[in-house]
């Protein structure tokens, strides 16, 4: 299996928490890891929220299985959109491919106590202090 395939499978289905039917997953952008994660998670009955910089790509992620889509260019505060779509609860699992540029909003998008899989570093940013939101949210980040 390619690095992309192995990474998507590993982040979704292996320790510490496997994605299961009924869970809500957040994916970022339309790269290889995210597109495969959308397909695998939706195939087992999870709800997927996918983001992209382009509406035309979001039409494709819907075809791949995403239930909800967010254009992260139009919604700079996309975490607020994630919280709106999940009735303020947040998602069970984030496949985090942006790194420094997305991690703060990924943490905010995640339910108390749930999981962020650290996969990539596509988005640069100013330094962000994520310690309080990780600690007080009881959230787990796992590197892949
Ligand atoms: N740890 C591992 O085992 C492993 C394995 C494979 C890959 N990776 C890493 O994981 C990351 C993803 O890999 P990939 O192969 O899927 O990458 P890719 O195919 O190059 O992904 C490119 C896409 O990422 C999206 N993106 C860029 N900046 C973004 C941002 N700020 N917010 C949301 N989406 C953004 C864009 O989607 P839109 O055009 O839709 O906006 C872009 O088209 C990379 O950093 C790669 O190095 C890690």
mmCIF file of C-alpha atoms and ligand atoms in Angstrom:
data_model
loop_
_atom_site.group_PDB
_atom_site.id
_atom_site.type_symbol
_atom_site.label_atom_id
_atom_site.label_comp_id
_atom_site.label_asym_id
_atom_site.label_seq_id
_atom_site.Cartn_x
_atom_site.Cartn_y
_atom_site.Cartn_z
ATOM 1 C CA UNK A 1 0.000 0.000 0.000
ATOM 2 C CA UNK A 2 1.305 3.493 -0.798
ATOM 3 C CA UNK A 3 2.364 5.941 1.918
ATOM 4 C CA UNK A 4 -0.866 7.848 1.337
ATOM 5 C CA UNK A 5 -3.019 4.724 1.652
ATOM 6 C CA UNK A 6 -1.177 3.408 4.666
ATOM 7 C CA UNK A 7 -1.337 6.772 6.373
ATOM 8 C CA UNK A 8 -5.074 7.169 5.792
ATOM 9 C CA UNK A 9 -5.814 3.640 7.035
ATOM 10 C CA UNK A 10 -3.498 3.972 10.023
ATOM 11 C CA UNK A 11 -4.919 7.318 11.103
ATOM 12 C CA UNK A 12 -8.519 6.097 10.823
ATOM 13 C CA UNK A 13 -8.484 2.553 12.092
ATOM 14 C CA UNK A 14 -5.503 1.879 14.342
ATOM 15 C CA UNK A 15 -4.701 2.937 17.859
ATOM 16 C CA UNK A 16 -5.582 4.822 19.980
ATOM 17 C CA UNK A 17 -9.173 5.086 18.643
ATOM 18 C CA UNK A 18 -10.704 3.563 15.508
ATOM 19 C CA UNK A 19 -13.286 5.478 13.519
ATOM 20 C CA UNK A 20 -16.620 3.679 13.778
ATOM 21 C CA UNK A 21 -20.066 4.010 12.236
ATOM 22 C CA UNK A 22 -21.825 7.089 13.567
ATOM 23 C CA UNK A 23 -18.666 8.995 14.390
ATOM 24 C CA UNK A 24 -17.949 12.363 12.768
ATOM 25 C CA UNK A 25 -14.629 12.854 10.943
ATOM 26 C CA UNK A 26 -13.059 16.106 9.715
ATOM 27 C CA UNK A 27 -10.738 16.042 6.695
ATOM 28 C CA UNK A 28 -8.725 18.939 5.292
ATOM 29 C CA UNK A 29 -8.245 19.740 1.618
ATOM 30 C CA UNK A 30 -8.379 17.360 -1.317
ATOM 31 C CA UNK A 31 -4.947 15.763 -1.256
ATOM 32 C CA UNK A 32 -4.402 12.028 -1.446
ATOM 33 C CA UNK A 33 -4.577 11.293 2.283
ATOM 34 C CA UNK A 34 -7.764 13.294 2.785
ATOM 35 C CA UNK A 35 -9.582 11.924 -0.278
ATOM 36 C CA UNK A 36 -8.858 8.357 0.771
ATOM 37 C CA UNK A 37 -9.865 9.103 4.369
ATOM 38 C CA UNK A 38 -13.208 10.490 3.129
ATOM 39 C CA UNK A 39 -13.919 7.332 1.130
ATOM 40 C CA UNK A 40 -12.893 4.881 3.847
ATOM 41 C CA UNK A 41 -14.704 6.658 6.673
ATOM 42 C CA UNK A 42 -17.917 7.150 4.713
ATOM 43 C CA UNK A 43 -17.782 3.498 3.566
ATOM 44 C CA UNK A 44 -17.969 2.294 7.164
ATOM 45 C CA UNK A 45 -20.797 4.672 8.054
ATOM 46 C CA UNK A 46 -19.040 7.657 9.589
ATOM 47 C CA UNK A 47 -20.180 11.194 8.833
ATOM 48 C CA UNK A 48 -17.477 13.204 7.061
ATOM 49 C CA UNK A 49 -16.998 16.963 7.033
ATOM 50 C CA UNK A 50 -14.493 17.914 4.345
ATOM 51 C CA UNK A 51 -12.803 21.242 3.651
ATOM 52 C CA UNK A 52 -11.245 22.627 0.483
ATOM 53 C CA UNK A 53 -10.145 25.952 -0.972
ATOM 54 C CA UNK A 54 -12.401 25.425 -4.016
ATOM 55 C CA UNK A 55 -16.133 24.762 -4.312
ATOM 56 C CA UNK A 56 -15.585 22.615 -7.417
ATOM 57 C CA UNK A 57 -13.373 20.276 -5.374
ATOM 58 C CA UNK A 58 -15.989 20.156 -2.631
ATOM 59 C CA UNK A 59 -18.457 18.828 -5.207
ATOM 60 C CA UNK A 60 -15.987 15.987 -5.738
ATOM 61 C CA UNK A 61 -15.590 15.294 -2.005
ATOM 62 C CA UNK A 62 -19.392 14.989 -1.773
ATOM 63 C CA UNK A 63 -19.218 12.333 -4.489
ATOM 64 C CA UNK A 64 -16.489 10.577 -2.511
ATOM 65 C CA UNK A 65 -18.776 10.439 0.516
ATOM 66 C CA UNK A 66 -18.548 13.711 2.451
ATOM 67 C CA UNK A 67 -21.838 14.718 4.066
ATOM 68 C CA UNK A 68 -20.892 18.317 4.831
ATOM 69 C CA UNK A 69 -18.381 20.565 3.075
ATOM 70 C CA UNK A 70 -16.684 23.840 4.007
ATOM 71 C CA UNK A 71 -14.719 26.178 1.749
ATOM 72 C CA UNK A 72 -11.837 27.188 4.034
ATOM 73 C CA UNK A 73 -11.006 30.216 1.872
ATOM 74 C CA UNK A 74 -14.515 31.626 2.247
ATOM 75 C CA UNK A 75 -14.714 30.578 5.902
ATOM 76 C CA UNK A 76 -11.457 31.727 7.489
ATOM 77 C CA UNK A 77 -12.870 30.578 10.828
ATOM 78 C CA UNK A 78 -13.787 27.114 9.514
ATOM 79 C CA UNK A 79 -13.755 25.658 13.028
ATOM 80 C CA UNK A 80 -16.829 27.780 13.762
ATOM 81 C CA UNK A 81 -18.529 26.160 10.761
ATOM 82 C CA UNK A 82 -17.562 22.696 12.025
ATOM 83 C CA UNK A 83 -19.056 23.527 15.419
ATOM 84 C CA UNK A 84 -22.201 24.887 13.765
ATOM 85 C CA UNK A 85 -22.610 21.687 11.717
ATOM 86 C CA UNK A 86 -22.154 19.509 14.814
ATOM 87 C CA UNK A 87 -24.531 21.481 17.078
ATOM 88 C CA UNK A 88 -21.580 22.873 19.004
ATOM 89 C CA UNK A 89 -20.184 19.443 19.888
ATOM 90 C CA UNK A 90 -17.273 19.145 17.446
ATOM 91 C CA UNK A 91 -16.001 16.079 15.622
ATOM 92 C CA UNK A 92 -14.737 12.761 16.977
ATOM 93 C CA UNK A 93 -11.588 12.682 14.879
ATOM 94 C CA UNK A 94 -9.557 15.049 12.673
ATOM 95 C CA UNK A 95 -7.145 13.889 9.975
ATOM 96 C CA UNK A 96 -4.824 16.894 10.388
ATOM 97 C CA UNK A 97 -2.739 17.537 7.249
ATOM 98 C CA UNK A 98 -2.137 21.296 7.561
ATOM 99 C CA UNK A 99 0.155 21.428 10.587
ATOM 100 C CA UNK A 100 1.001 24.825 12.048
ATOM 101 C CA UNK A 101 -1.543 26.631 9.874
ATOM 102 C CA UNK A 102 -4.509 24.468 10.828
ATOM 103 C CA UNK A 103 -3.798 22.823 14.179
ATOM 104 C CA UNK A 104 -5.399 25.517 16.361
ATOM 105 C CA UNK A 105 -8.702 25.319 14.465
ATOM 106 C CA UNK A 106 -8.477 21.519 14.361
ATOM 107 C CA UNK A 107 -8.287 21.403 18.149
ATOM 108 C CA UNK A 108 -11.230 23.802 18.378
ATOM 109 C CA UNK A 109 -13.189 21.590 15.931
ATOM 110 C CA UNK A 110 -12.682 18.471 18.069
ATOM 111 C CA UNK A 111 -15.005 17.200 20.787
ATOM 112 C CA UNK A 112 -13.774 17.293 24.343
ATOM 113 C CA UNK A 113 -11.530 14.268 24.925
ATOM 114 C CA UNK A 114 -11.334 13.177 21.295
ATOM 115 C CA UNK A 115 -8.570 12.632 18.740
ATOM 116 C CA UNK A 116 -6.481 14.607 16.245
ATOM 117 C CA UNK A 117 -4.251 12.539 13.933
ATOM 118 C CA UNK A 118 -1.164 14.581 13.032
ATOM 119 C CA UNK A 119 -0.358 13.587 9.468
ATOM 120 C CA UNK A 120 1.132 16.529 7.581
ATOM 121 C CA UNK A 121 2.309 20.103 7.460
ATOM 122 C CA UNK A 122 0.902 21.705 4.303
ATOM 123 C CA UNK A 123 -0.090 25.071 5.796
ATOM 124 C CA UNK A 124 2.417 27.514 7.280
ATOM 125 C CA UNK A 125 1.554 30.052 9.958
ATOM 126 C CA UNK A 126 2.746 32.204 12.806
ATOM 127 C CA UNK A 127 3.597 30.246 15.934
ATOM 128 C CA UNK A 128 0.464 29.218 17.845
ATOM 129 C CA UNK A 129 0.189 28.234 21.488
ATOM 130 C CA UNK A 130 -1.911 25.067 21.389
ATOM 131 C CA UNK A 131 -1.037 23.838 24.850
ATOM 132 C CA UNK A 132 -4.039 25.259 26.768
ATOM 133 C CA UNK A 133 -6.639 24.050 24.280
ATOM 134 C CA UNK A 134 -5.117 20.558 24.143
ATOM 135 C CA UNK A 135 -4.769 20.310 27.890
ATOM 136 C CA UNK A 136 -8.071 21.817 29.000
ATOM 137 C CA UNK A 137 -9.955 20.003 26.242
ATOM 138 C CA UNK A 138 -8.447 16.674 27.285
ATOM 139 C CA UNK A 139 -7.770 16.055 23.605
ATOM 140 C CA UNK A 140 -5.316 13.537 22.215
ATOM 141 C CA UNK A 141 -2.971 14.194 19.303
ATOM 142 C CA UNK A 142 -1.236 11.270 17.673
ATOM 143 C CA UNK A 143 1.568 11.555 15.098
ATOM 144 C CA UNK A 144 1.661 9.333 11.988
HETATM 145 N N1 LIG B 1 3.007 10.873 7.972
HETATM 146 C C1 LIG B 1 2.849 10.125 6.888
HETATM 147 O O1 LIG B 1 2.966 8.895 6.878
HETATM 148 C C2 LIG B 1 2.469 10.808 5.647
HETATM 149 C C3 LIG B 1 2.163 10.065 4.515
HETATM 150 C C4 LIG B 1 1.720 10.746 3.415
HETATM 151 C C5 LIG B 1 1.641 12.134 3.482
HETATM 152 N N2 LIG B 1 1.997 12.799 4.583
HETATM 153 C C6 LIG B 1 1.914 14.242 4.696
HETATM 154 O O2 LIG B 1 0.535 14.545 4.816
HETATM 155 C C7 LIG B 1 0.249 15.736 4.125
HETATM 156 C C8 LIG B 1 -0.806 15.413 3.092
HETATM 157 O O3 LIG B 1 -0.292 14.548 2.107
HETATM 158 P P1 LIG B 1 -1.021 14.406 0.711
HETATM 159 O O4 LIG B 1 -0.192 13.498 -0.113
HETATM 160 O O5 LIG B 1 -2.472 14.102 0.926
HETATM 161 O O6 LIG B 1 -0.861 15.920 0.182
HETATM 162 P P2 LIG B 1 -1.260 16.582 -1.177
HETATM 163 O O7 LIG B 1 -1.917 15.556 -2.049
HETATM 164 O O8 LIG B 1 -0.098 17.320 -1.689
HETATM 165 O O9 LIG B 1 -2.361 17.651 -0.651
HETATM 166 C C9 LIG B 1 -2.498 18.869 -1.273
HETATM 167 C C10 LIG B 1 -3.809 19.507 -0.821
HETATM 168 O O10 LIG B 1 -3.746 19.878 0.527
HETATM 169 C C11 LIG B 1 -4.726 20.857 0.753
HETATM 170 N N3 LIG B 1 -4.258 21.932 1.617
HETATM 171 C C12 LIG B 1 -3.177 22.719 1.478
HETATM 172 N N4 LIG B 1 -3.161 23.667 2.427
HETATM 173 C C13 LIG B 1 -4.283 23.471 3.164
HETATM 174 C C14 LIG B 1 -4.871 24.146 4.277
HETATM 175 N N5 LIG B 1 -4.322 25.232 4.816
HETATM 176 N N6 LIG B 1 -6.032 23.668 4.767
HETATM 177 C C15 LIG B 1 -6.628 22.586 4.246
HETATM 178 N N7 LIG B 1 -6.130 21.916 3.167
HETATM 179 C C16 LIG B 1 -4.976 22.370 2.648
HETATM 180 C C17 LIG B 1 -5.118 21.443 -0.593
HETATM 181 O O11 LIG B 1 -6.465 21.042 -0.834
HETATM 182 P P3 LIG B 1 -7.487 21.999 -1.639
HETATM 183 O O12 LIG B 1 -6.839 22.257 -2.955
HETATM 184 O O13 LIG B 1 -8.714 21.174 -1.732
HETATM 185 O O14 LIG B 1 -7.672 23.241 -0.832
HETATM 186 C C18 LIG B 1 -4.130 20.781 -1.551
HETATM 187 O O15 LIG B 1 -4.692 20.510 -2.818
HETATM 188 C C19 LIG B 1 1.578 16.237 3.557
HETATM 189 O O16 LIG B 1 2.133 17.178 4.455
HETATM 190 C C20 LIG B 1 2.424 14.980 3.496
HETATM 191 O O17 LIG B 1 3.808 15.265 3.608
HETATM 192 C C21 LIG B 1 2.379 12.170 5.657
#
